[in-house]
Short mmCIF file of C-alpha atoms in Angstrom, two decimals:
data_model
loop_
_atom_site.label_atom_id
_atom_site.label_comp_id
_atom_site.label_asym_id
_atom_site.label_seq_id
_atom_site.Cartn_x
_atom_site.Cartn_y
_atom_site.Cartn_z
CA UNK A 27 26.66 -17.26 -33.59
CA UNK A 28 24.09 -14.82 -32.20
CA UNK A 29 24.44 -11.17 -31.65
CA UNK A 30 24.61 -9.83 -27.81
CA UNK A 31 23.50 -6.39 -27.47
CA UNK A 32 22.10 -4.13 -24.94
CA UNK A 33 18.82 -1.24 -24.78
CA UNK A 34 18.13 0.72 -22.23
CA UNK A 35 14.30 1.46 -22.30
CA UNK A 36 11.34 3.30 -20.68
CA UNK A 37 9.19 0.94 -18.46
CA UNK A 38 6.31 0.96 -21.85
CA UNK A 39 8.92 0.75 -24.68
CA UNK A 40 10.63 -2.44 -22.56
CA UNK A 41 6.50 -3.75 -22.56
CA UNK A 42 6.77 -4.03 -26.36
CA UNK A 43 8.42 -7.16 -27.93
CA UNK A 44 7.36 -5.37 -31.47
CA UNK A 45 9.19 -2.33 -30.78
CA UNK A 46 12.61 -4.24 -29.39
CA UNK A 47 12.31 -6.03 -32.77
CA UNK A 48 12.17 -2.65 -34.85
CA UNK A 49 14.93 -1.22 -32.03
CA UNK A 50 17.73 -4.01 -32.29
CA UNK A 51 16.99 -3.94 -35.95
CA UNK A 52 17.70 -0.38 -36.25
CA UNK A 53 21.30 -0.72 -34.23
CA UNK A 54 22.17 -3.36 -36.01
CA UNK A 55 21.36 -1.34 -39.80
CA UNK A 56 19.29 -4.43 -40.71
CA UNK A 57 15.87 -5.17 -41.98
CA UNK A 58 13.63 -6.05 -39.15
CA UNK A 59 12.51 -8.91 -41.44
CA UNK A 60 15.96 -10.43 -41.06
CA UNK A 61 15.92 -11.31 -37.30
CA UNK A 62 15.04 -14.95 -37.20
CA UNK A 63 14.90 -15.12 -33.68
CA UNK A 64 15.18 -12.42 -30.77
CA UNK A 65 15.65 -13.50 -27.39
CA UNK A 66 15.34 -11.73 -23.84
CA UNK A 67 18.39 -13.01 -22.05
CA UNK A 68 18.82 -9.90 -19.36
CA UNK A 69 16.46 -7.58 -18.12
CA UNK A 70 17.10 -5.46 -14.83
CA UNK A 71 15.33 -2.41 -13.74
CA UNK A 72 17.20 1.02 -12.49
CA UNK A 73 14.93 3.35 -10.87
CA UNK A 74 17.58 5.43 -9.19
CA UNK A 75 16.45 8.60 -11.38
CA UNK A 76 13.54 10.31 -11.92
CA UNK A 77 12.66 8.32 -14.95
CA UNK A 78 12.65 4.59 -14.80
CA UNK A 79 14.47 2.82 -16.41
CA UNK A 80 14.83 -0.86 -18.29
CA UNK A 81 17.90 -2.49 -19.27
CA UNK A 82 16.81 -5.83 -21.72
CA UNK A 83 19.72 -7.81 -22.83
CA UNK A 84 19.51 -9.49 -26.03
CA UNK A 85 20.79 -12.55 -28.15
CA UNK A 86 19.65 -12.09 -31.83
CA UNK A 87 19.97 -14.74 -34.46
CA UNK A 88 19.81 -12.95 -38.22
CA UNK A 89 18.97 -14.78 -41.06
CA UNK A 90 19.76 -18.62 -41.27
CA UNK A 91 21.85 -18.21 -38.12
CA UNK A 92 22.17 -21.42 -35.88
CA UNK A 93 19.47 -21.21 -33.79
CA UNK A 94 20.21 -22.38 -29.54
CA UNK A 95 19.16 -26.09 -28.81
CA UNK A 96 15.88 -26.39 -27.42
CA UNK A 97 16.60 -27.76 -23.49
CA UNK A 98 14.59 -30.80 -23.33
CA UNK A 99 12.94 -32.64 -20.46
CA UNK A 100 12.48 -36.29 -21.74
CA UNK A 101 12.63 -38.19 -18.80
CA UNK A 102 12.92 -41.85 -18.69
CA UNK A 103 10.67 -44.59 -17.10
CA UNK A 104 12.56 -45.44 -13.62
CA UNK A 105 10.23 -47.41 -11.99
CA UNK A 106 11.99 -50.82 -12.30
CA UNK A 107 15.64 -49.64 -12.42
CA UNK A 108 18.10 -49.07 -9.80
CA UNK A 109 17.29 -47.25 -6.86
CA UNK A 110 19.13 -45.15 -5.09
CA UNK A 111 18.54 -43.01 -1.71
CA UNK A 112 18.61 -39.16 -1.35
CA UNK A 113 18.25 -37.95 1.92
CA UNK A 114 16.32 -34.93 2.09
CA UNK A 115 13.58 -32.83 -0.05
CA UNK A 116 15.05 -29.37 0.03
CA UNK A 117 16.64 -28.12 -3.42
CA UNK A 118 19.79 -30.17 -3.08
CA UNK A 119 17.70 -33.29 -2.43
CA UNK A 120 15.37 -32.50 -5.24
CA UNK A 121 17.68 -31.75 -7.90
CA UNK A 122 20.24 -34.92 -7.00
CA UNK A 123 16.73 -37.42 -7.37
CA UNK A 124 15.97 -35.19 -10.62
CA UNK A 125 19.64 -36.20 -12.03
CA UNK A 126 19.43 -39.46 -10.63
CA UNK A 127 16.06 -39.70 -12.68
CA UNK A 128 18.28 -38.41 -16.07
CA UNK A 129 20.65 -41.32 -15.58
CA UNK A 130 18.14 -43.90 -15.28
CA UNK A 131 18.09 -44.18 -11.52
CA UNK A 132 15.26 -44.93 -9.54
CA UNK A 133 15.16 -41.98 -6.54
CA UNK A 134 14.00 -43.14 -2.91
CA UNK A 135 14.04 -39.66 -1.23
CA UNK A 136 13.77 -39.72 2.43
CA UNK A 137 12.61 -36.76 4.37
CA UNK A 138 12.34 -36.12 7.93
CA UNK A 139 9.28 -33.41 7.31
CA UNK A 140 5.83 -33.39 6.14
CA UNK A 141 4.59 -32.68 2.37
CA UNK A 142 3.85 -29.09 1.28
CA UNK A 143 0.19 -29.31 1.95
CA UNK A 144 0.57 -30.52 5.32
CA UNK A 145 3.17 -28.21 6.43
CA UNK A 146 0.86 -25.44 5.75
CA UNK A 147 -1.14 -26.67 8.54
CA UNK A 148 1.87 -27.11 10.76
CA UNK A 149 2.93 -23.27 9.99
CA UNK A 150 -0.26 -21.76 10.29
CA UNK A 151 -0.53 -23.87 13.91
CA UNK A 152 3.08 -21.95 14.68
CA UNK A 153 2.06 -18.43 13.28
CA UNK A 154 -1.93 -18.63 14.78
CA UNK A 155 -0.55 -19.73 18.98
CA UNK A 156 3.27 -20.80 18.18
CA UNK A 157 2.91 -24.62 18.74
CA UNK A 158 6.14 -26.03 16.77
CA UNK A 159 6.24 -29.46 15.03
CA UNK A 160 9.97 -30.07 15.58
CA UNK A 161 9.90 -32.26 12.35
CA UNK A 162 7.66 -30.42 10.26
CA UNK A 163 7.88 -26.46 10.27
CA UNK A 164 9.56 -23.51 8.38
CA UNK A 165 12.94 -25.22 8.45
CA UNK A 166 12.11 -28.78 7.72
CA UNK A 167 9.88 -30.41 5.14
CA UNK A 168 9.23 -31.23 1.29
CA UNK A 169 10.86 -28.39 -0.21
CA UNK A 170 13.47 -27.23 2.19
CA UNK A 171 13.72 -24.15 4.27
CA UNK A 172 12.96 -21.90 1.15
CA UNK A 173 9.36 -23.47 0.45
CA UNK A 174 7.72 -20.38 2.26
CA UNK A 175 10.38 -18.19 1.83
CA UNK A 176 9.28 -14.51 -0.66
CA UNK A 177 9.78 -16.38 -3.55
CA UNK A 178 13.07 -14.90 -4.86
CA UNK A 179 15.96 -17.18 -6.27
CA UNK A 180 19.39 -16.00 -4.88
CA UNK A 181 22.40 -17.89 -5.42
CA UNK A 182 25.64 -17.02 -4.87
CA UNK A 183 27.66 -17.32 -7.90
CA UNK A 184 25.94 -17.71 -11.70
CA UNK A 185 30.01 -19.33 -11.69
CA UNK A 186 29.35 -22.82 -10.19
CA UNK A 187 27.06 -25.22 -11.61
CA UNK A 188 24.72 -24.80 -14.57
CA UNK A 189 22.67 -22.20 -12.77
CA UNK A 190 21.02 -21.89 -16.33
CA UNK A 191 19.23 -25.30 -16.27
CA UNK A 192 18.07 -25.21 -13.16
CA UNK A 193 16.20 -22.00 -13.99
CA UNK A 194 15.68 -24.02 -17.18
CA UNK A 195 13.94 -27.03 -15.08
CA UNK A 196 11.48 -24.40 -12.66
CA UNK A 197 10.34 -22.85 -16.39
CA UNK A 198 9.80 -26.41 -18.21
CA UNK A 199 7.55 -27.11 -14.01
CA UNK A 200 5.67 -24.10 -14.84
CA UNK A 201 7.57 -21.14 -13.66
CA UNK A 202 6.87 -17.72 -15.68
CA UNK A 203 9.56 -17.27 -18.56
CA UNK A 204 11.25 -13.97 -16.90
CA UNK A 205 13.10 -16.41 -14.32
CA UNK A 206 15.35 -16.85 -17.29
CA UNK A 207 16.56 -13.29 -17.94
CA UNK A 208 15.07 -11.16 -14.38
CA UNK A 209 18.12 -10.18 -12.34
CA UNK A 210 16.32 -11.11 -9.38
CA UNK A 211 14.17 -13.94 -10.72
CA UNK A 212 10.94 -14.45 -8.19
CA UNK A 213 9.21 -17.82 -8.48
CA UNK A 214 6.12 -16.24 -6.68
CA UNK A 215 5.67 -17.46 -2.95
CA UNK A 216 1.91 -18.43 -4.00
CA UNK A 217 3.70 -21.08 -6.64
CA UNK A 218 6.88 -22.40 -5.12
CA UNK A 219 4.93 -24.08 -2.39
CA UNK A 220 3.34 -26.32 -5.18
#
């Protein structure tokens, strides 16, 4: 079972995945040599003093330590199975035809809006003389209302659902690793649209 502990860091000492090595192994009274594996698994920033600050949560597997499953994305040839409608492309709609996919499933997803590229087009007609598609625009489309949102993922409990693996799934899709430890992950609003 891995080791959870905490350092709080200066902005260039959090920059350094050398130094948290030599750090954790000096509060834990071990030989750096010893850490098999040392993983970022919270990292939040508190700049309410003068000096900024960087909390990094850690798990840390020692020696011959158990180390976590890798989270796998081996998905199975649906094109002559089942299928099964999913009404809507926003995250809900996404994920269900991405579970539907794990089970074997063959997803029809149906959505009233245009694709990503398109609706570009559609929002730039709205921002450049405010002509609205009433099917394809900032609230309706591939990707949901949050496609040209700022980028951030909110939810509102890390309680319900594996919030994990869906932060798992935008990583494995090409997502930057923080997602998985920033307390405000931020997809990027140039990728999410993609």
């Amino acid at each position: 079972m891995p080791t959870e502990l905490s350092l709080v860091l200066s902005p260039k000492q959090a920059a350094d995945p050398v130094l948290h090595t030599t750090l954790v192994a000096q509060r834990l009274r071990i030989d750096p040599a010893r850490i098999a594996l040392l993983r970022i698994v919270r990292r939040s920033i508190d700049a309410r003093g003068r000096s900024v600050r960087v909390n990094l949560g850690f798990e840390v597997y020692v020696d011959g330590e158990q180390r976590p499953p890798e989270i796998r994305f081996d998905y199975p040839d649906v094109n002559h199975r089942t299928p099964v409608v999913v009404v809507g492309s926003g995250p809900a709609g996404l994920f269900a035809a991405l579970r539907l996919i794990e089970l074997g499933l063959k997803p029809i997803v149906l959505e009233r809006g245009r694709d990503v590229s398109a609706r570009k087009r559609d929002i730039a007609q709205i921002n450049r003389n405010g002509a609205v598609d009433p099917d394809s625009n900032y609230a309706f489309g591939e990707g949901g209302a949050g496609t040209y949102s700022d980028g951030k993922l909110f939810t509102r409990s890390k309680k319900r659902g594996d919030y994990r693996r869906a932060l798992e799934v935008f990583r494995f899709h090409g997502a930057d690793e923080s997602i998985l430890y920033d307390a405000h992950p931020h997809i990027g609003t140039d990728r999410l649209p993609r």
